[in-house]
Coordinates of C-alpha atoms and ligand atoms in Angstrom, one line a residue:
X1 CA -57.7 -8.5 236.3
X2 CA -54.9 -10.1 234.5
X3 CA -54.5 -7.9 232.2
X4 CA -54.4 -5.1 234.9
X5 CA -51.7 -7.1 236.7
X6 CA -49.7 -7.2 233.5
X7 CA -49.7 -3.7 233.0
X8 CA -48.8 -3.0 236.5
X9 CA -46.3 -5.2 236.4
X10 CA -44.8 -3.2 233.3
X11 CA -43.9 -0.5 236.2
X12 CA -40.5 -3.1 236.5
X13 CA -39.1 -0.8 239.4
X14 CA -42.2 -0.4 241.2
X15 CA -43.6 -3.7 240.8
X16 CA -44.3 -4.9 244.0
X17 CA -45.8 -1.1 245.2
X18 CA -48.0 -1.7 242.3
X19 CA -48.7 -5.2 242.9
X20 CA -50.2 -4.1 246.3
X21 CA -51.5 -0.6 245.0
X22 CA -53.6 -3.6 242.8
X23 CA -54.5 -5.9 245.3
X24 CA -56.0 -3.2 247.6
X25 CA -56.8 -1.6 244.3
X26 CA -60.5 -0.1 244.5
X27 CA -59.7 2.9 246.6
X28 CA -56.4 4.1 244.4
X29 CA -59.4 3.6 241.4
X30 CA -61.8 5.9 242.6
X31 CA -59.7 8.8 243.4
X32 CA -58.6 8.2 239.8
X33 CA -62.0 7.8 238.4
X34 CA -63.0 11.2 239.7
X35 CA -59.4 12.9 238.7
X36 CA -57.5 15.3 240.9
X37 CA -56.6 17.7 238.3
X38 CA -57.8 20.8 239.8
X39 CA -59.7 21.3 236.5
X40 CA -62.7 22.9 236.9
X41 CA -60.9 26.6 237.5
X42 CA -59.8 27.2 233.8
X43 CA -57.5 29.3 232.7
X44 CA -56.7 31.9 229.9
X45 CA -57.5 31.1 226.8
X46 CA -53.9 32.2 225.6
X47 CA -52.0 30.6 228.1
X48 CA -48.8 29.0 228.1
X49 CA -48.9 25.0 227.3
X50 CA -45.6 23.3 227.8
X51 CA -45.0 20.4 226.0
X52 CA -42.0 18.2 227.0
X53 CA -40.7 15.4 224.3
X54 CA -38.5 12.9 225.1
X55 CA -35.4 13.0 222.3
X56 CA -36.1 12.2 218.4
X57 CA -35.7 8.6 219.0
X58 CA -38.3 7.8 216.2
X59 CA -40.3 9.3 213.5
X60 CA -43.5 9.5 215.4
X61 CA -41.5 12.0 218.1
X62 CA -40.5 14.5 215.1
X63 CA -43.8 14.7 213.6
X64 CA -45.3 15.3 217.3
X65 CA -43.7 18.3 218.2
X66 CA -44.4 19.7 214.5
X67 CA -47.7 18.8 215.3
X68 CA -48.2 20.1 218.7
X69 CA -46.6 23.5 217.5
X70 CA -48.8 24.2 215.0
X71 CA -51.9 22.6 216.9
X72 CA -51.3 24.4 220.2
X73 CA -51.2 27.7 218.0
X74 CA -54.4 27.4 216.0
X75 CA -56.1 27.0 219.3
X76 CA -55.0 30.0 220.6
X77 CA -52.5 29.0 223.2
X78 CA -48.9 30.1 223.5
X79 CA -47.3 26.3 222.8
X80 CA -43.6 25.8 224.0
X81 CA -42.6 22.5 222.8
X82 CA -39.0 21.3 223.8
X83 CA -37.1 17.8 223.1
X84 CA -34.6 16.3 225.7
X85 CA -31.2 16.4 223.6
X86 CA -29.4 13.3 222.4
X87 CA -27.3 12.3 225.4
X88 CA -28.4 14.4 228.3
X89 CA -31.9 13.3 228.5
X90 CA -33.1 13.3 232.0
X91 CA -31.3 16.4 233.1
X92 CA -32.6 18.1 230.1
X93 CA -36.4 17.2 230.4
X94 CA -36.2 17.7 233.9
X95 CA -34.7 21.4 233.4
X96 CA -37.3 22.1 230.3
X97 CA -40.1 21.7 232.8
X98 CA -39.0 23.7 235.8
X99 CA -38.7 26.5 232.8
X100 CA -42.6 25.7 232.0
X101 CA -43.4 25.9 235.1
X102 CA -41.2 28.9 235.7
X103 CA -43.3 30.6 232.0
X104 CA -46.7 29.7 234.0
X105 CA -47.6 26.9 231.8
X106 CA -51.1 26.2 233.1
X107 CA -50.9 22.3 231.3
X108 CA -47.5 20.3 231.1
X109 CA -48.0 17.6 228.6
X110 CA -44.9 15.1 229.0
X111 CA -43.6 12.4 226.4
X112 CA -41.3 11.1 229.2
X113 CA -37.5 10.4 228.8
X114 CA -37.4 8.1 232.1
X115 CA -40.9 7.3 233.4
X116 CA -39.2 7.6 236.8
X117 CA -37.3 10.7 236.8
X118 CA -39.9 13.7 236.7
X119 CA -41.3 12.9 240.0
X120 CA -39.9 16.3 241.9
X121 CA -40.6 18.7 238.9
X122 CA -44.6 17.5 238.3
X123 CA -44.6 17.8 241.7
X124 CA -43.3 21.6 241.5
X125 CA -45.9 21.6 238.5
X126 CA -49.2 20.8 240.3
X127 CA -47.7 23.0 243.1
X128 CA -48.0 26.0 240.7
X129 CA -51.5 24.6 239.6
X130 CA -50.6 23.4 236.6
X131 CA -52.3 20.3 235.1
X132 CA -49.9 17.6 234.3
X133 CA -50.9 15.1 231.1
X134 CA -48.8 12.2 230.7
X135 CA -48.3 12.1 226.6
X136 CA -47.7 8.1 225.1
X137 CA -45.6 7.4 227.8
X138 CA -46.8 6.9 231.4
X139 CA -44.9 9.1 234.2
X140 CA -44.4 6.3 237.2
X141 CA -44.3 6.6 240.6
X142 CA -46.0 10.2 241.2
X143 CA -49.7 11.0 242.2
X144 CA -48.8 14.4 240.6
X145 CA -49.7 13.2 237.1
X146 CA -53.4 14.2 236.0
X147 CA -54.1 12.0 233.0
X148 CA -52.5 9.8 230.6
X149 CA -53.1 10.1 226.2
X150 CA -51.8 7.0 224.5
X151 CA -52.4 4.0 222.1
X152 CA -53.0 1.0 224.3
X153 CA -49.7 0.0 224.8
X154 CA -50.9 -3.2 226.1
X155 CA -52.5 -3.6 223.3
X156 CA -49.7 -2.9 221.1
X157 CA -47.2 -5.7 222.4
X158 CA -50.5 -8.4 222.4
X159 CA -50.4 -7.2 218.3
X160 CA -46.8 -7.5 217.6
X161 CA -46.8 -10.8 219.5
X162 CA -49.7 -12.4 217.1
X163 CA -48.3 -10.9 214.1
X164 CA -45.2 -12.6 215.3
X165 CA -47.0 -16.1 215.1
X166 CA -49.6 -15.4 212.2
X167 CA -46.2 -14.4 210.3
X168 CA -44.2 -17.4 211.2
X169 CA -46.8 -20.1 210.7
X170 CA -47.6 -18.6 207.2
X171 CA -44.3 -19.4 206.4
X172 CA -43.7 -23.1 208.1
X173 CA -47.2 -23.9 208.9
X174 CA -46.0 -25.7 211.8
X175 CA -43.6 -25.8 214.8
X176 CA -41.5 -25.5 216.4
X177 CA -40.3 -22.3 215.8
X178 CA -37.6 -20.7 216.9
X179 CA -37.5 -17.0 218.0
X180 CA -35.6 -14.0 219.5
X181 CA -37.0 -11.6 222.0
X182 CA -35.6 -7.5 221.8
X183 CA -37.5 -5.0 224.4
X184 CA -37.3 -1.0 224.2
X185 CA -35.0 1.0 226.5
X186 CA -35.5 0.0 230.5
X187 CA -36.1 3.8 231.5
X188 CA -39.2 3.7 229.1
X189 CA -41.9 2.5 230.9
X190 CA -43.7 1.9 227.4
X191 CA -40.6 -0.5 226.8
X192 CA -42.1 -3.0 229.5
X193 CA -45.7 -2.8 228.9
X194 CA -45.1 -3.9 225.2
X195 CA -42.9 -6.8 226.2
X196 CA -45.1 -7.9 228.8
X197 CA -48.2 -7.6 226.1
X198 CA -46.6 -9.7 223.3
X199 CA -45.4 -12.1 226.3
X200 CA -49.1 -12.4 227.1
X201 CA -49.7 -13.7 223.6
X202 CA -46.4 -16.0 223.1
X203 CA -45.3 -17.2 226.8
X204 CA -47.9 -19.8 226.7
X205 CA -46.5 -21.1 223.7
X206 CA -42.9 -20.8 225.1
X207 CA -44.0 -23.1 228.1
X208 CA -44.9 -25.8 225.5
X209 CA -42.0 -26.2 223.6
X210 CA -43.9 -24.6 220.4
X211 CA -41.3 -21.3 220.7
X212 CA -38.1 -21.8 221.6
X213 CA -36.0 -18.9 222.2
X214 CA -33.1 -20.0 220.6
X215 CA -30.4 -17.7 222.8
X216 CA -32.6 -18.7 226.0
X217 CA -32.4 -14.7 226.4
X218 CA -36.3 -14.2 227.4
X219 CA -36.1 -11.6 230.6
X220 CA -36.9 -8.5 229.3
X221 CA -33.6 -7.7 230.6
X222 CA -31.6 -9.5 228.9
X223 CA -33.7 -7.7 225.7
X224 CA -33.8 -4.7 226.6
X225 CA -32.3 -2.2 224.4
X226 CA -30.9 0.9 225.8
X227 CA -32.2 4.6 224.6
X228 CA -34.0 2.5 221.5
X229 CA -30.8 2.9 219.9
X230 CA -30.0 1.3 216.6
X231 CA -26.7 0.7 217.0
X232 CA -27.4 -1.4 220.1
X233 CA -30.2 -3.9 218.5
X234 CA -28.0 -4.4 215.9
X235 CA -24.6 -4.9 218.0
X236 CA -27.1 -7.7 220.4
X237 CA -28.2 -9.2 217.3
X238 CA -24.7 -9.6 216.1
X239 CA -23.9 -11.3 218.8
X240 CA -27.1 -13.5 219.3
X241 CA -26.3 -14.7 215.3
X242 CA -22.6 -15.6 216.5
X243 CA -23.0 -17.3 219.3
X244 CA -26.2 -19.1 218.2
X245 CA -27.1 -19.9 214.6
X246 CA -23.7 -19.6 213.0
X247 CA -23.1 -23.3 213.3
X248 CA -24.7 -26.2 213.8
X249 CA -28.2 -25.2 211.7
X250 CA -30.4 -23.5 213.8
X251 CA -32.6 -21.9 211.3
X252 CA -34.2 -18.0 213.0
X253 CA -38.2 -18.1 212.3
X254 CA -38.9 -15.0 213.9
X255 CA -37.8 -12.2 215.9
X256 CA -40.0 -9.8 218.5
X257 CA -39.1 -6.1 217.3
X258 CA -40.6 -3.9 219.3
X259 CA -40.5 -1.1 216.8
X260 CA -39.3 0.2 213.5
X261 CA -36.0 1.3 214.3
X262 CA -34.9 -2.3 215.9
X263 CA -36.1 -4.3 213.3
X264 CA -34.0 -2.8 210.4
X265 CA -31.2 -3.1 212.5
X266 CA -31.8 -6.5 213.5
X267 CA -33.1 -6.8 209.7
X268 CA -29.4 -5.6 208.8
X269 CA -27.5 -7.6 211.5
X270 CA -29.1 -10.9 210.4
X271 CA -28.5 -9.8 206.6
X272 CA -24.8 -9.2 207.4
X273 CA -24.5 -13.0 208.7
X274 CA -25.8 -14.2 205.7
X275 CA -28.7 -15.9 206.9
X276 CA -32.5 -15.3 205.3
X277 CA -34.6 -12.8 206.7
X278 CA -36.9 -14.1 209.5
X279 CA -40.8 -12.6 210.3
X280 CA -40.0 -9.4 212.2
X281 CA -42.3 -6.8 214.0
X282 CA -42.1 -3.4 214.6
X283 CA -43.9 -0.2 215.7
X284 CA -44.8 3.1 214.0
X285 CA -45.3 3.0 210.5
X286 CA -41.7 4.8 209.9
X287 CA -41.4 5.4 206.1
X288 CA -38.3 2.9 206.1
X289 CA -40.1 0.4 207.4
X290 CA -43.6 1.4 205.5
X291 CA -41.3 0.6 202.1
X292 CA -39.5 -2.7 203.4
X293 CA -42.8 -4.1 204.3
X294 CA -44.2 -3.6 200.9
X295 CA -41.0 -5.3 199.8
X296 CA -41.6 -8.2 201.7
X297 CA -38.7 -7.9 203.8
X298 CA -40.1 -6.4 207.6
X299 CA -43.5 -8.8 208.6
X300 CA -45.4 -5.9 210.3
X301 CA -45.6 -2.5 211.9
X302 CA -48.4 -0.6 214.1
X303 CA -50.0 2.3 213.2
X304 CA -50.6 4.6 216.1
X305 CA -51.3 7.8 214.4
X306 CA -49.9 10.5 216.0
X307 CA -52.3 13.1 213.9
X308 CA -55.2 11.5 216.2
X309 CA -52.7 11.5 219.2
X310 CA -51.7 14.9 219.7
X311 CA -55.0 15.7 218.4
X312 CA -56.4 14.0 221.3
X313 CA -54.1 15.7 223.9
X314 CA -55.0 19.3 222.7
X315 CA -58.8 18.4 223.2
X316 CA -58.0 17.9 226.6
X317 CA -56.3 21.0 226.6
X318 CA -59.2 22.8 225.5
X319 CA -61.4 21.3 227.9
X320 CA -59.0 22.2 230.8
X321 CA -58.8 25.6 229.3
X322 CA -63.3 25.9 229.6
X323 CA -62.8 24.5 233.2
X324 CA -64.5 21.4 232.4
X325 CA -63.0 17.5 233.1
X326 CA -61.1 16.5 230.0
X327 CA -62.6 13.0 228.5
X328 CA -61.1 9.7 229.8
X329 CA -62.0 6.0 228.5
X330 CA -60.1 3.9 231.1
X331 CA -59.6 4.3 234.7
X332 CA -58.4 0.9 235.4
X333 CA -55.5 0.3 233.1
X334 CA -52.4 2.1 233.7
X335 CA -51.1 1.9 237.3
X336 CA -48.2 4.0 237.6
X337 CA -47.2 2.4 241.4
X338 CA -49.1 5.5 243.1
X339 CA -52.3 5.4 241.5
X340 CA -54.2 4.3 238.7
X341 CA -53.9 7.2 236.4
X342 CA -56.9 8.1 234.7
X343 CA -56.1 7.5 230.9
X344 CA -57.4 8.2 227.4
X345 CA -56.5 5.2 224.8
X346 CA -56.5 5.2 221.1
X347 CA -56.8 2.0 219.6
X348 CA -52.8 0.8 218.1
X349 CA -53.6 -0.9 214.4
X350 CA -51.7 -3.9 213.0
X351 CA -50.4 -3.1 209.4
X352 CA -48.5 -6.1 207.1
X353 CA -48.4 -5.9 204.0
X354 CA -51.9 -7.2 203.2
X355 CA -54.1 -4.4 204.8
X356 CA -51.3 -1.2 204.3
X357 CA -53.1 0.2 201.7
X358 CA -56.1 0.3 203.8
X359 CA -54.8 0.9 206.6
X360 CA -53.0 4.2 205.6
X361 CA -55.6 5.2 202.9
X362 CA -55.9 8.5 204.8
X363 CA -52.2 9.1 205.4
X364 CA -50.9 11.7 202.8
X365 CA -47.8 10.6 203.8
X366 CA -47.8 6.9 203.7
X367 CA -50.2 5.8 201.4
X368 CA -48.6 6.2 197.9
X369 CA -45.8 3.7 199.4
X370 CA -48.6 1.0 199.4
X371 CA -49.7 1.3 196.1
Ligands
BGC1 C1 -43.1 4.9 221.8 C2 -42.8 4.1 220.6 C3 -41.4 4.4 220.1 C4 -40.4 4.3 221.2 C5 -39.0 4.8 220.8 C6 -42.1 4.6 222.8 O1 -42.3 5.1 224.0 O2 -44.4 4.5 222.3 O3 -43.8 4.4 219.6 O4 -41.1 3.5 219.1 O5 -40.8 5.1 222.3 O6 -39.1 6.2 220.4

């Protein structure tokens, strides 16, 4: 029940419908548990299958739409795959799926830009009988959304926030340590759910006095980064080494990263103020990051595999497309405010530099780095 709590709570703008949505919970379960997709009619086995991404913000986006194309197509379907552009984001997702829906895209799978944003247009999709699969990201604050395909983001943020510790205490066996918090971008509902996972592992250890934050910046406002933009971990971490370890010899043990593209900025920005490199996290397995770890510079990543990922989603397709229920593994988790969305969860994989080489043994891509 905690946990559940946790994750609803990661719904920041909707916290209090979900509290409640929790707290009278077992009804919202049950309709989830039986899913309202509409499923059971089929459809062609040519159709249409739209597949919104949010924009190229990390690897793991680029190698999903590849992936999805070519996926989509060897089952037999007609796969449009769009991205939301750079700067336009919301207005451009939100347009890309009236078009899907407009193409009579019988499934919408959605990698959404702002979890809150989409609720008209899957509304407008289930209206045209389409089914509407949340992809990594949940879509909050709808009951129009059918199912939810991700790693256990939970999960994910309870990893980075042990990796945080294991990595700080095997390099000053004991604390206090002191730490800095960075969160993904607020419109990302992901963004909250990691935080509020690695805060499940470290807050405890916050109250004692064992972490200190040492900017006192631990909302996950005051971490958030916007768009999961480089430029702006890097420009907070500036600031953070400024105003607090530029004098006066505060030494930085650690910082929360919540993925690959923050922690080489923050990597760079604490570089650039001359100060040694403290145990940071991330998320991904992005190549840069694959190769720092192995050079002992990044403490860890994840490895959510998007190969299993995608795979996953287009399995569901497939059983939408026979007229059958598509497989779900948790009906409790993922609250989006509205109801508890029926969900399918891979399991996330910590990776340091100790267990790379196993863990990306079957990664064409990734696995000569570690050797
Ligand atoms: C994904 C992460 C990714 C981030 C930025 C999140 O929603 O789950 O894997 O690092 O978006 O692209």
């Amino acid at each position: 029940m905690r946990k559940f709590l946790t994750r609803s709570l990661a719904v920041s703008a909707i916290a209090l419908v979900a509290l409640s949505t929790a707290a009278c919970g077992s009804s919202d379960r049950d309709t989830a548990s039986t899913g309202s997709s509409g499923a059971t009619k089929g459809f062609a086995k040519d159709a249409t299958i739209g597949v919104a991404l949010p924009s190229k913000t990390s690897e793991n986006w680029v190698l999903a739409g590849d992936l999805f194309t070519n996926g989509l197509k060897d089952a037999g379907f007609k796969g449009d795959v769009q991205y939301a552009g750079a700067s336009t984001t919301v207005a451009d997702q939100q347009s890309q799926i009236s078009s899907m829906i407009t193409k009579g895209a019988k499934v919408i799978v959605i990698g959404a830009t702002d979890a809150a944003q989409l609720g008209t247009q899957v509304k407008q999709a289930k209206d045209s009988g389409a089914v509407v699969i949340a992809y990594d990201r949940l879509i909050t604050g709808t009951a129009d959304v059918d199912y939810y395909v991700a790693f256990d983001n939970f999960k994910v943020g309870q990893l980075q926030g042990q990796a945080l510790l294991d990595g700080m205490k095997a390099k000053k066996p004991t604390g206090p340590w002191t730490i800095e918090l960075f969160s993904g971008s607020p419109d990302d509902n992901n963004a909250g759910v990691f935080f509020n996972g690695a805060m499940d592992v470290l807050k405890p250890l916050i109250d004692k006095g064992d972490l200190v934050v040492g900017s006192g910046q631990k909302d996950v406002k005051q971490t958030a980064i916007q768009g999961w933009k480089a430029e702006g971990a890097q420009a907070r971490m500036d600031t953070i080494m400024t105003s607090t370890y530029a004098t006066g010899g505060k030494t930085l043990d650690g910082v929360l990263s919540p993925n690959d593209t923050l922690a080489r900025a923050i990597i760079t920005s604490v570089k650039a103020a001359g100060k040694p490199v403290p145990v940071v996290t991330g998320q991904d397995s992005e190549v840069e990051s694959v190769k720092s770890i192995m050079a002992g510079e990044q403490y860890s990543t994840i490895n959510k595999d998007t190969r299993k990922l995608v795979a996953q989603t287009i399995e569901m397709v497939k059983k939408l497309q026979a007229g059958s229920e598509p497989d779900v593994n948790d009906t409790k988790s993922y609250n989006n405010g509205v109801k508890v969305v029926p969900s399918y969860l891979l399991p996330p994989v910590i990776v340091t530099k100790a267990n790379a080489a196993e863990a990306y043994a079957n990664d064409p891509k990734l696995s000569p780095l570690t050797k």
